[in-house]
Amino acid sequence: MITLAPGLYHYLIIAAILFCLGLMAILTRRNGIAILMGIELILNAANLNFVAFSYYVTRTLGGHVFVVFNILLAAIEAAVALAIVFAIYRHFHSVEVPDVNIMKG
Amino acid sequence: MDPTAVLQIKNSIPYFVPELMLSATFLLVLIGEIVTKRSTYGGFGLITLGGLIATAFLSLQLYKLPETSLFFRMIVVDNFGIFFKVIFAVSAILVVLFSMNSPELEKYSAGEYYCLIIAVVLGMNLLASSTNLLMIWLALELVSIPSYLLAGFLKEDKLSTEAALKFVIYGSVSTAIMLFGFSYLYGMTGAYEINDIRAALKAGEINSTVLLITVSLILVGIGYKIASVPFHFWLPDVFQGSPTAITAFFSYGPKAAGLALLIRFFYGVFAEGGPAYEVVGGLYWPALMAMMAAITMTVGNVVAIWQTSMKRMLGYSSIAHVGYMLMGFVLLRQDGIQAILFYLMIYMVMNLGAFLVVIALSGQMESDDLSQYRGLAARSQFASAILGIFMLSLTGIPPFAGFIGKFYLFAAAVHAEFYWLVIVAVLNSVVSFVYYGGVVRRMYLEEASSNTPIVLPSLSRTLLVILAIAVLAMGVYWSPIADYSERSARFFSQKAAIAKVD
């Protein structure tokens, strides 16, 4: 049912690498902003998958539409997350996530 | 534009009135805040309450209509979805009432606060009725993004800001991973609509390893929303740091929405019209789900014993209760789903009741530390009696409603022949008595540090009496709500072709 034209695998591999890089950034970075950048990488890996599948597999515009919504949501999420990071900086004078740890247990 | 498309949108509108009502209330509160500039929690609270009551009423009007698919099969209107829309509206009404005299919120803008709550309710409504990957993703973000802001709503409070940071990081990572899973699902099936996805999965030769990875990625997102172990790490800190009324809100609404999504997505993709999980071979999914339920309830209950903060303890208790509810999910059968819906109604009353006592007392206690509850009975007979009722009901001790709810869930697990899961759940109930009973012991058997009597505000007193009577009444006469949950879950057994508006 799925006919694969040459080229799809390249996109999928790039997307998988982007996903892993994003996950690595989230797990290893201590800086809040760097973690947010890792999240963007994962979102864009998904976007790349959607467009690649849409172009090579389904040959409809469905994937493109999804990506447009994703870009919008990523912007909203980044705005909210950065506002929260600013609030953190005001209280803790640091954006290093391990410093922000009053609550434990 | 295509004339049939216009017609489709026009004919979908009458089924969409609850969501339109919420949007109208959102705009009214937002514009009201801008125009009047002075905002009070009482005034805007009343507008919000009006909107939410109208939403619940309008949702009930759509109950019992045949299942209808709207907006090019983006969302569906059915009894299951409407059941959730009504409980979201009712729980939001309770939270708005709690907020109206919550001392910690007073410094901050009331209009924004209620707008964010309404936005979350709108997102939950859409989440419970989405049947399309794009709509699920949009609704999930509509629930999550205002939630991050609500968690950090006390801008001048360190704990609240820390809670918001932890929430936004865990939340966006989980939803981004889920989106990556969606992209693979789309690639494998070429479809967005969950019925089309199931059809494609059945028809095509799917690599079961890839499907397993995809479903695991999606489960990360849903697991974060319902806070099941191992995706629960955000919950304790967010619960402790957020304003207490918002903690009460998070402990119920978004989790119920996550359960609705879990049931609709897994049922739609893996079960409908045949034995559960037949399209995902190679792995015994019911055992995996049962394992998740068992671990979730055990972690929630065991860690709750060592908590010293009341809000944090109730947070772990809410993890444990999600574990109990997952027991009804293992086989994706009607009786299990029905038990989940039944438990959700009871859990709403007893859980929000317990939070309301905490909110009402917070103005007169130094902190939310459990030591503050020592000797409460000597300071306020009323508060300790009511809190005692909710605690015993949460444990699941007979005459109270919590017992009946658990009974249905245990019965569902017995029907599914997961006897070991029932044993684990019974042992968990015993363990949970250690911390729920611990609160009662502190209130009645220990000496108070101060003897100043505590008087609760009259609105809280009235609400608490109503909720406590509801817990007692549902414990002895539960057949109406059992029937209601049975009717709401019925779409799982008699699935007819979905009517489409045209």
Coordinates of C-alpha atoms in Angstrom, one line a residue:
Chain A
M1 CA 0.0 0.0 0.0
I2 CA 2.8 2.4 0.7
T3 CA 4.9 3.0 -2.4
L4 CA 8.3 4.5 -1.6
A5 CA 10.0 6.8 -4.0
P6 CA 13.7 7.3 -3.5
G7 CA 14.4 10.2 -1.2
L8 CA 11.9 9.6 1.6
Y9 CA 14.4 7.6 3.6
H10 CA 16.9 10.5 3.6
Y11 CA 14.3 12.8 5.0
L12 CA 13.3 10.3 7.6
I13 CA 16.9 9.7 8.7
I14 CA 17.5 13.4 9.0
A15 CA 14.3 13.8 11.1
A16 CA 15.3 10.9 13.3
I17 CA 18.8 12.5 13.9
L18 CA 17.1 15.8 14.7
F19 CA 14.8 14.1 17.1
C20 CA 17.7 12.4 18.9
L21 CA 19.7 15.7 19.0
G22 CA 16.7 17.4 20.5
L23 CA 16.3 14.7 23.1
M24 CA 20.0 14.8 23.9
A25 CA 19.8 18.6 24.4
I26 CA 16.9 18.3 26.8
L27 CA 18.5 15.5 28.8
T28 CA 22.0 17.0 29.0
R29 CA 21.7 20.7 29.0
R30 CA 21.2 22.6 32.3
N31 CA 20.3 25.9 30.8
G32 CA 16.5 26.5 30.6
I33 CA 16.8 28.2 27.2
A34 CA 18.9 25.4 25.8
I35 CA 16.2 22.9 26.8
L36 CA 13.6 25.0 25.0
M37 CA 15.8 24.9 21.9
G38 CA 15.9 21.1 22.2
I39 CA 12.1 21.1 22.2
E40 CA 12.1 23.1 19.0
L41 CA 14.4 20.5 17.4
I42 CA 11.9 17.7 18.2
L43 CA 9.0 19.8 16.9
N44 CA 10.9 20.5 13.7
A45 CA 11.9 16.8 13.3
A46 CA 8.2 16.0 13.4
N47 CA 7.5 18.8 10.8
L48 CA 10.1 17.4 8.5
N49 CA 8.5 13.9 8.8
F50 CA 5.0 15.3 8.0
V51 CA 6.2 17.1 4.9
A52 CA 8.2 14.2 3.7
F53 CA 5.4 11.7 4.2
S54 CA 3.0 14.2 2.6
Y55 CA 5.1 14.6 -0.5
Y56 CA 6.3 11.0 -1.0
V57 CA 3.6 8.8 0.5
T58 CA 0.1 10.4 0.5
R59 CA 0.6 13.0 -2.2
T60 CA -1.9 15.3 -0.5
L61 CA -1.6 18.6 1.3
G62 CA -2.6 17.1 4.6
G63 CA 0.9 17.0 6.0
H64 CA 1.6 20.6 4.9
V65 CA -1.5 21.8 6.7
F66 CA -0.4 20.0 9.9
V67 CA 3.0 21.7 9.7
V68 CA 1.5 25.2 9.4
F69 CA -0.4 24.6 12.6
N70 CA 2.7 23.2 14.2
I71 CA 4.8 26.3 13.4
L72 CA 2.1 28.5 14.9
L73 CA 1.8 26.4 18.1
A74 CA 5.6 26.2 18.5
A75 CA 5.7 30.0 18.4
I76 CA 2.9 30.3 21.0
E77 CA 4.7 27.7 23.2
A78 CA 8.0 29.5 22.9
A79 CA 6.4 32.8 23.9
V80 CA 4.8 31.3 27.0
A81 CA 7.9 29.3 27.9
L82 CA 10.2 32.4 27.5
A83 CA 7.9 34.5 29.7
I84 CA 8.1 31.9 32.4
V85 CA 11.9 31.7 32.0
F86 CA 12.1 35.5 32.5
A87 CA 9.9 35.2 35.7
I88 CA 12.4 32.5 36.9
Y89 CA 15.3 34.8 36.3
R90 CA 13.6 37.6 38.3
H91 CA 13.3 35.3 41.3
F92 CA 16.4 33.1 41.1
H93 CA 18.8 35.3 39.2
S94 CA 19.7 32.2 37.1
V95 CA 18.2 30.2 34.2
E96 CA 20.0 27.1 35.1
V97 CA 17.3 24.5 35.8
P98 CA 19.2 22.7 38.6
D99 CA 19.3 26.0 40.6
V100 CA 15.5 26.2 40.5
N101 CA 14.8 23.6 43.0
I102 CA 13.2 24.7 46.2
M103 CA 10.6 22.0 46.2
K104 CA 11.9 18.5 47.0
G105 CA 10.5 15.2 48.1
Chain B
M1 CA -15.0 28.1 -1.6
D2 CA -16.6 24.8 -2.3
P3 CA -20.4 25.2 -1.5
T4 CA -20.7 21.8 0.1
A5 CA -17.9 22.8 2.5
V6 CA -19.8 25.9 3.5
L7 CA -22.9 23.8 4.0
Q8 CA -21.0 21.3 6.2
I9 CA -19.7 24.1 8.4
K10 CA -23.1 25.7 8.6
N11 CA -24.8 22.4 9.6
S12 CA -22.1 21.6 12.2
I13 CA -22.7 24.8 14.1
P14 CA -25.8 23.6 16.0
Y15 CA -23.8 20.7 17.5
F16 CA -21.0 23.0 18.5
V17 CA -22.9 25.4 20.8
P18 CA -21.3 24.4 24.1
E19 CA -17.9 25.4 22.7
L20 CA -19.2 28.6 21.2
M21 CA -20.7 29.5 24.5
L22 CA -17.3 29.0 26.1
S23 CA -15.7 31.2 23.5
A24 CA -18.3 33.9 24.0
T25 CA -17.7 33.8 27.8
F26 CA -13.9 34.0 27.2
L27 CA -14.3 37.1 25.0
L28 CA -16.8 38.7 27.4
V29 CA -14.5 38.3 30.4
L30 CA -11.4 39.5 28.4
I31 CA -13.2 42.6 27.0
G32 CA -14.7 43.2 30.4
E33 CA -11.3 43.3 32.0
I34 CA -9.9 45.7 29.4
V35 CA -12.9 48.0 29.6
T36 CA -13.4 48.2 33.4
K37 CA -9.7 48.0 34.2
R38 CA -10.7 47.2 37.9
S39 CA -11.1 43.5 38.2
T40 CA -12.6 41.6 41.1
Y41 CA -12.8 37.9 41.7
G42 CA -16.4 38.1 42.6
G43 CA -17.7 40.1 39.6
F44 CA -15.9 38.2 36.8
G45 CA -16.4 35.0 38.7
L46 CA -20.2 35.4 38.4
I47 CA -19.9 36.0 34.6
T48 CA -17.7 32.9 34.3
L49 CA -20.1 30.9 36.4
G50 CA -23.0 31.9 34.2
G51 CA -21.0 30.9 31.1
L52 CA -20.0 27.6 32.5
I53 CA -23.5 26.7 33.7
A54 CA -24.9 27.6 30.3
T55 CA -22.2 25.4 28.7
A56 CA -23.2 22.4 30.9
F57 CA -26.8 22.9 30.1
L58 CA -26.2 23.3 26.4
S59 CA -24.1 20.1 26.4
L60 CA -26.8 18.1 28.1
Q61 CA -29.2 19.2 25.4
L62 CA -27.1 17.3 22.9
Y63 CA -27.1 14.1 25.0
K64 CA -28.8 11.1 23.4
L65 CA -28.6 12.5 19.9
P66 CA -27.2 9.9 17.4
E67 CA -23.4 10.1 17.1
T68 CA -22.6 12.8 14.7
S69 CA -19.3 13.8 13.1
L70 CA -18.6 17.5 12.6
F71 CA -16.4 19.8 10.6
F72 CA -15.0 17.3 8.0
R73 CA -14.6 14.6 10.7
M74 CA -12.5 16.7 12.9
I75 CA -14.6 16.2 16.0
V76 CA -17.5 14.0 17.0
V77 CA -20.6 14.6 19.2
D78 CA -21.6 11.5 21.1
N79 CA -22.8 10.6 24.6
F80 CA -19.2 9.8 25.7
G81 CA -17.9 13.2 24.7
I82 CA -20.9 15.0 26.2
F83 CA -20.5 13.1 29.5
F84 CA -17.0 14.6 29.7
K85 CA -18.1 18.1 28.6
V86 CA -20.6 18.1 31.5
I87 CA -18.1 17.0 34.1
F88 CA -15.5 19.5 32.9
A89 CA -18.1 22.3 33.2
V90 CA -19.1 21.1 36.7
S91 CA -15.6 20.8 37.9
A92 CA -14.7 24.2 36.5
I93 CA -17.8 25.7 38.2
L94 CA -16.5 24.3 41.5
V95 CA -13.0 25.7 40.9
V96 CA -14.4 29.1 40.1
L97 CA -16.4 29.1 43.3
F98 CA -13.3 28.1 45.2
S99 CA -11.4 31.0 43.5
M100 CA -13.9 33.6 44.5
N101 CA -12.7 33.8 48.0
S102 CA -9.2 32.5 47.8
P103 CA -6.9 34.9 49.6
E104 CA -3.7 34.1 47.7
L105 CA -5.1 35.2 44.3
E106 CA -6.4 38.7 45.3
K107 CA -3.3 40.6 44.3
Y108 CA -3.5 39.3 40.7
S109 CA -5.8 40.2 37.8
A110 CA -9.1 38.3 38.0
G111 CA -10.1 38.7 34.3
E112 CA -6.9 37.0 33.0
Y113 CA -7.3 34.2 35.6
Y114 CA -10.9 33.3 34.5
C115 CA -10.0 33.7 30.8
L116 CA -7.2 31.1 31.2
I117 CA -9.6 28.7 33.1
I118 CA -12.2 29.0 30.3
A119 CA -9.5 28.4 27.7
V120 CA -8.5 25.2 29.4
V121 CA -12.1 24.1 29.6
L122 CA -12.6 24.8 25.9
G123 CA -9.4 22.7 25.2
M124 CA -10.7 19.9 27.3
N125 CA -14.0 19.9 25.6
L126 CA -12.3 19.6 22.2
L127 CA -9.9 17.0 23.5
A128 CA -12.7 14.7 24.7
S129 CA -14.4 14.9 21.3
S130 CA -11.5 15.0 18.7
T131 CA -11.2 12.1 16.3
N132 CA -8.5 13.6 14.2
L133 CA -4.8 13.7 14.9
L134 CA -4.5 17.4 14.0
M135 CA -7.5 18.3 16.3
I136 CA -6.1 16.1 19.1
W137 CA -2.8 17.9 18.9
L138 CA -4.4 21.4 18.8
A139 CA -6.7 20.5 21.7
L140 CA -3.9 19.1 23.8
E141 CA -1.9 22.3 23.3
L142 CA -5.0 24.4 24.1
V143 CA -5.2 22.5 27.4
S144 CA -1.5 22.7 28.1
I145 CA -0.4 26.2 27.3
P146 CA -2.9 28.1 29.5
S147 CA -2.2 25.5 32.2
Y148 CA 1.5 26.6 32.3
L149 CA 0.4 30.1 32.8
L150 CA -2.1 29.2 35.5
A151 CA 0.6 27.2 37.4
G152 CA 2.8 30.3 37.5
F153 CA -0.1 32.7 38.1
L154 CA 1.3 33.9 41.5
K155 CA 4.1 35.9 39.8
E156 CA 5.6 37.1 43.0
D157 CA 5.8 33.7 44.6
K158 CA 8.9 31.7 44.1
L159 CA 7.2 28.3 44.4
S160 CA 4.6 29.2 41.8
T161 CA 7.2 30.3 39.3
E162 CA 9.2 27.2 39.8
A163 CA 6.1 25.1 39.3
A164 CA 5.4 26.8 36.0
L165 CA 9.0 26.2 34.8
K166 CA 8.8 22.5 35.6
F167 CA 5.4 22.2 34.1
V168 CA 6.4 24.0 30.8
I169 CA 9.5 21.9 30.3
Y170 CA 7.9 18.5 31.1
G171 CA 4.7 19.4 29.2
S172 CA 6.3 20.7 26.0
V173 CA 8.8 17.8 25.9
S174 CA 6.1 15.2 26.3
T175 CA 3.7 16.8 23.7
A176 CA 6.6 17.3 21.2
I177 CA 7.5 13.6 21.6
M178 CA 3.8 12.7 21.0
L179 CA 3.8 14.9 17.9
F180 CA 6.8 12.9 16.6
G181 CA 4.8 9.7 17.1
F182 CA 1.8 11.2 15.2
S183 CA 4.1 12.0 12.3
Y184 CA 5.1 8.3 12.0
L185 CA 1.4 7.2 12.4
Y186 CA 0.6 9.5 9.6
G187 CA 3.3 8.2 7.5
M188 CA 2.4 4.5 8.1
T189 CA -1.3 5.0 7.4
G190 CA -1.6 8.2 5.3
A191 CA -4.6 9.2 7.3
Y192 CA -5.4 11.7 10.1
E193 CA -8.9 10.5 11.1
I194 CA -8.7 7.7 13.7
N195 CA -11.2 5.5 12.0
D196 CA -9.2 5.8 8.7
I197 CA -6.1 5.0 10.6
R198 CA -7.6 1.8 12.0
A199 CA -8.8 0.8 8.6
A200 CA -5.3 1.4 7.1
L201 CA -3.6 -0.5 9.9
K202 CA -5.9 -3.4 9.4
A203 CA -5.5 -3.4 5.6
G204 CA -1.8 -2.8 5.3
E205 CA 1.2 -4.9 6.3
I206 CA 2.5 -2.8 9.1
N207 CA 6.0 -3.4 10.6
S208 CA 5.0 -4.2 14.2
T209 CA 8.3 -2.8 15.6
V210 CA 7.7 0.6 14.0
L211 CA 4.1 0.5 15.3
L212 CA 5.3 -0.3 18.8
I213 CA 7.7 2.6 18.7
T214 CA 5.0 4.9 17.4
V215 CA 2.4 3.9 20.0
S216 CA 5.0 4.3 22.8
L217 CA 5.9 7.8 21.6
I218 CA 2.2 8.7 21.6
L219 CA 1.7 7.1 25.0
V220 CA 4.4 9.5 26.4
G221 CA 2.1 12.5 25.6
I222 CA -1.1 10.9 26.9
G223 CA 0.8 9.5 30.0
Y224 CA 2.0 13.0 30.8
K225 CA -1.5 14.3 30.6
I226 CA -3.0 11.7 33.0
A227 CA 0.2 11.7 35.0
S228 CA 0.7 7.9 35.0
V229 CA 4.0 6.5 36.1
P230 CA 6.7 6.9 34.6
F231 CA 5.5 10.2 33.2
H232 CA 4.4 11.7 36.5
F233 CA 7.5 13.6 37.6
W234 CA 6.1 17.0 36.9
L235 CA 3.1 16.5 39.1
P236 CA 4.2 16.8 42.7
D237 CA 6.1 20.1 42.2
V238 CA 3.4 21.6 40.0
F239 CA 0.8 20.7 42.6
Q240 CA 2.7 22.1 45.5
G241 CA 3.7 25.4 43.8
S242 CA 0.5 26.3 42.0
P243 CA -2.3 28.4 43.6
T244 CA -4.4 25.9 45.6
A245 CA -7.6 26.5 43.5
I246 CA -5.6 25.7 40.4
T247 CA -4.1 22.6 42.0
A248 CA -7.6 21.4 42.6
F249 CA -8.4 22.2 38.9
F250 CA -5.3 20.3 37.6
S251 CA -6.0 17.3 39.9
Y252 CA -9.3 16.7 38.1
G253 CA -10.2 18.3 34.7
P254 CA -7.1 17.9 32.6
K255 CA -6.6 14.4 33.9
A256 CA -10.2 13.4 33.0
A257 CA -9.6 14.9 29.6
G258 CA -6.4 12.9 29.2
L259 CA -8.4 9.7 30.1
A260 CA -11.0 10.6 27.6
L261 CA -8.3 11.0 24.9
L262 CA -6.7 7.7 26.0
I263 CA -9.9 5.8 25.7
R264 CA -11.1 7.4 22.5
F265 CA -7.7 7.1 20.8
F266 CA -6.9 3.6 21.8
Y267 CA -10.4 2.3 21.3
G268 CA -10.7 4.1 17.9
V269 CA -7.4 2.9 16.6
F270 CA -6.9 -0.5 18.1
A271 CA -10.2 -2.0 19.2
E272 CA -13.3 -0.9 17.4
G273 CA -15.3 -3.6 15.7
G274 CA -13.2 -6.4 16.9
P275 CA -11.1 -7.8 19.7
A276 CA -9.1 -5.2 21.4
Y277 CA -5.6 -4.5 20.1
E278 CA -6.0 -6.9 17.2
V279 CA -4.1 -4.6 14.9
V280 CA -1.0 -4.4 17.1
G281 CA 0.2 -7.9 17.2
G282 CA 3.3 -9.2 18.7
L283 CA 2.8 -7.8 22.2
Y284 CA 0.2 -8.5 24.8
W285 CA -1.1 -5.0 25.4
P286 CA -3.6 -5.7 28.2
A287 CA -0.8 -7.0 30.4
L288 CA 1.2 -3.9 29.6
M289 CA -1.7 -1.6 30.5
A290 CA -2.4 -3.6 33.7
M291 CA 1.3 -3.2 34.6
M292 CA 1.1 0.5 34.1
A293 CA -2.0 0.7 36.3
A294 CA -0.4 -1.3 39.0
I295 CA 2.8 0.7 39.0
T296 CA 1.0 4.0 38.9
M297 CA -1.2 3.2 41.9
T298 CA 1.6 1.7 43.9
V299 CA 4.0 4.6 43.3
G300 CA 1.3 7.2 44.1
N301 CA 0.2 5.6 47.3
V302 CA 3.7 4.6 48.7
V303 CA 5.3 8.0 48.0
A304 CA 2.3 9.9 49.4
I305 CA 3.0 8.3 52.9
W306 CA 6.2 10.4 53.3
Q307 CA 4.8 13.7 52.2
T308 CA 4.7 16.6 54.6
S309 CA 2.8 19.1 52.4
M310 CA -1.0 18.6 52.2
K311 CA -1.1 19.7 48.5
R312 CA 1.8 17.4 47.6
M313 CA 0.1 14.5 49.4
L314 CA -3.1 15.1 47.5
G315 CA -1.0 15.3 44.3
Y316 CA 0.4 11.8 44.9
S317 CA -3.1 10.6 45.9
S318 CA -4.3 11.8 42.5
I319 CA -1.6 9.8 40.8
A320 CA -2.8 6.7 42.7
H321 CA -6.4 7.3 41.7
V322 CA -5.5 7.5 38.0
G323 CA -3.8 4.1 38.6
Y324 CA -7.1 2.8 40.0
M325 CA -9.0 4.2 37.0
L326 CA -6.6 2.6 34.5
M327 CA -7.7 -0.8 35.9
G328 CA -10.9 -0.3 33.9
F329 CA -8.9 0.4 30.7
V330 CA -6.9 -2.9 30.4
L331 CA -9.2 -4.8 28.1
L332 CA -11.0 -1.8 26.4
R333 CA -14.4 -3.3 27.2
Q334 CA -17.6 -1.6 27.9
D335 CA -17.8 -2.6 31.6
G336 CA -14.3 -1.2 32.3
I337 CA -15.0 2.1 30.5
Q338 CA -18.3 2.4 32.4
A339 CA -16.5 1.9 35.7
I340 CA -14.0 4.6 34.8
L341 CA -16.8 7.1 34.0
F342 CA -18.6 6.2 37.2
Y343 CA -15.4 6.6 39.2
L344 CA -14.7 10.0 37.6
M345 CA -18.0 11.4 38.8
I346 CA -17.4 10.2 42.4
Y347 CA -13.8 11.2 42.4
M348 CA -14.7 14.7 41.3
V349 CA -16.9 15.3 44.4
M350 CA -14.5 13.8 47.0
N351 CA -11.3 15.1 45.5
L352 CA -12.5 18.7 44.9
G353 CA -14.2 18.6 48.3
A354 CA -10.9 17.8 50.0
F355 CA -9.2 20.6 48.1
L356 CA -11.9 23.0 49.1
V357 CA -11.3 22.3 52.8
V358 CA -7.6 23.0 52.2
I359 CA -8.4 26.3 50.4
A360 CA -10.8 27.4 53.0
L361 CA -8.3 26.7 55.8
S362 CA -5.3 28.2 54.0
G363 CA -6.2 31.8 55.0
Q364 CA -6.0 30.9 58.7
M365 CA -3.0 28.5 58.6
E366 CA 0.6 29.4 58.2
S367 CA 1.4 26.9 55.5
D368 CA -0.1 23.9 53.8
D369 CA 2.1 21.7 56.0
L370 CA 0.4 18.6 57.4
S371 CA 1.6 19.5 60.9
Q372 CA -0.9 22.5 60.7
Y373 CA -3.7 20.0 60.8
R374 CA -2.8 18.8 64.3
G375 CA -5.7 19.2 66.7
L376 CA -7.9 20.8 64.1
A377 CA -10.9 19.2 65.7
A378 CA -10.5 21.4 68.7
R379 CA -10.3 24.5 66.5
S380 CA -13.1 23.7 64.0
Q381 CA -15.4 20.8 64.5
F382 CA -17.0 21.5 61.2
A383 CA -13.9 21.5 59.0
S384 CA -12.4 18.4 60.5
A385 CA -15.6 16.4 60.3
I386 CA -16.0 17.3 56.6
L387 CA -12.4 16.7 55.8
G388 CA -12.6 13.4 57.6
I389 CA -15.5 12.3 55.4
F390 CA -13.6 13.1 52.2
M391 CA -10.4 11.4 53.4
L392 CA -12.3 8.2 54.3
S393 CA -14.2 8.3 51.0
L394 CA -10.9 8.7 49.1
T395 CA -9.6 5.6 51.0
G396 CA -12.6 3.7 49.9
I397 CA -14.2 2.8 53.2
P398 CA -17.8 1.5 53.0
P399 CA -20.7 3.8 53.6
F400 CA -19.0 6.5 51.4
A401 CA -19.1 6.9 47.7
G402 CA -15.4 6.1 47.1
F403 CA -16.1 2.5 48.1
I404 CA -18.8 2.0 45.4
G405 CA -16.6 3.6 42.7
K406 CA -13.7 1.3 43.6
F407 CA -16.0 -1.7 43.7
Y408 CA -17.0 -1.1 40.1
L409 CA -13.4 -0.8 39.0
F410 CA -12.3 -3.9 40.9
A411 CA -15.3 -5.8 39.3
A412 CA -14.1 -4.7 35.9
A413 CA -10.7 -6.1 36.5
V414 CA -12.2 -9.4 37.8
H415 CA -14.2 -9.6 34.6
A416 CA -11.1 -9.1 32.6
E417 CA -9.6 -11.9 34.7
F418 CA -6.7 -9.8 35.9
Y419 CA -6.8 -11.2 39.5
W420 CA -3.3 -10.2 40.4
L421 CA -4.2 -6.6 39.5
V422 CA -7.2 -6.7 41.9
I423 CA -5.0 -8.0 44.7
V424 CA -2.5 -5.2 44.1
A425 CA -5.3 -2.6 44.1
V426 CA -6.8 -3.9 47.4
L427 CA -3.3 -3.8 49.0
N428 CA -2.9 -0.3 47.7
S429 CA -6.2 0.7 49.3
V430 CA -4.8 -0.5 52.6
V431 CA -1.6 1.4 52.1
S432 CA -3.6 4.6 51.2
F433 CA -5.3 4.4 54.6
V434 CA -1.9 5.1 56.2
Y435 CA -1.8 8.7 54.9
Y436 CA -5.5 9.4 54.5
G437 CA -6.1 8.1 58.0
G438 CA -3.0 10.0 59.2
V439 CA -4.8 13.2 58.4
V440 CA -7.8 12.1 60.4
R441 CA -5.5 11.0 63.3
R442 CA -3.7 14.4 63.3
M443 CA -7.0 16.2 63.4
Y444 CA -8.7 14.2 66.2
L445 CA -6.0 12.6 68.3
E446 CA -3.1 15.1 68.5
E447 CA -2.7 18.3 70.4
A448 CA -3.1 21.6 68.6
S449 CA -0.3 24.1 68.7
S450 CA -2.7 27.0 68.9
N451 CA -6.3 27.1 70.1
T452 CA -7.7 30.0 68.1
P453 CA -11.0 28.8 66.6
I454 CA -11.2 28.8 62.9
V455 CA -14.4 30.1 61.2
L456 CA -14.9 29.2 57.5
P457 CA -16.4 31.7 55.1
S458 CA -20.1 31.0 54.6
L459 CA -19.8 30.3 50.8
S460 CA -17.3 27.6 51.6
R461 CA -19.4 26.1 54.4
T462 CA -22.5 25.8 52.1
L463 CA -20.4 24.2 49.3
L464 CA -18.7 21.8 51.7
V465 CA -22.0 20.7 53.1
I466 CA -23.4 20.1 49.6
L467 CA -20.3 18.1 48.5
A468 CA -20.2 16.0 51.7
I469 CA -23.9 15.2 51.3
A470 CA -23.2 14.2 47.7
V471 CA -20.5 11.8 48.9
L472 CA -22.7 10.2 51.4
A473 CA -25.7 10.1 49.1
M474 CA -23.8 8.5 46.2
G475 CA -22.5 5.9 48.7
V476 CA -26.0 4.6 49.4
Y477 CA -27.9 5.4 46.3
W478 CA -25.8 5.2 43.2
S479 CA -28.0 3.7 40.5
P480 CA -28.8 7.0 38.7
I481 CA -25.2 7.9 38.2
A482 CA -24.4 4.2 37.4
D483 CA -27.1 4.3 34.7
Y484 CA -25.8 7.6 33.4
S485 CA -22.2 6.3 33.1
E486 CA -23.6 3.1 31.4
R487 CA -25.5 5.1 28.8
S488 CA -22.4 7.3 28.2
A489 CA -20.1 4.3 27.6
R490 CA -22.6 2.5 25.4
F491 CA -21.0 3.6 22.2
F492 CA -18.4 1.1 22.9
S493 CA -20.7 -1.9 22.4
Q494 CA -23.1 -0.8 19.7
K495 CA -21.1 1.0 17.2
A496 CA -23.3 2.1 14.2
A497 CA -22.1 3.9 11.2
I498 CA -21.4 7.5 12.3
A499 CA -23.8 10.0 10.9
K500 CA -22.3 12.9 9.1
V501 CA -23.7 16.3 8.9
D502 CA -24.1 17.2 5.3

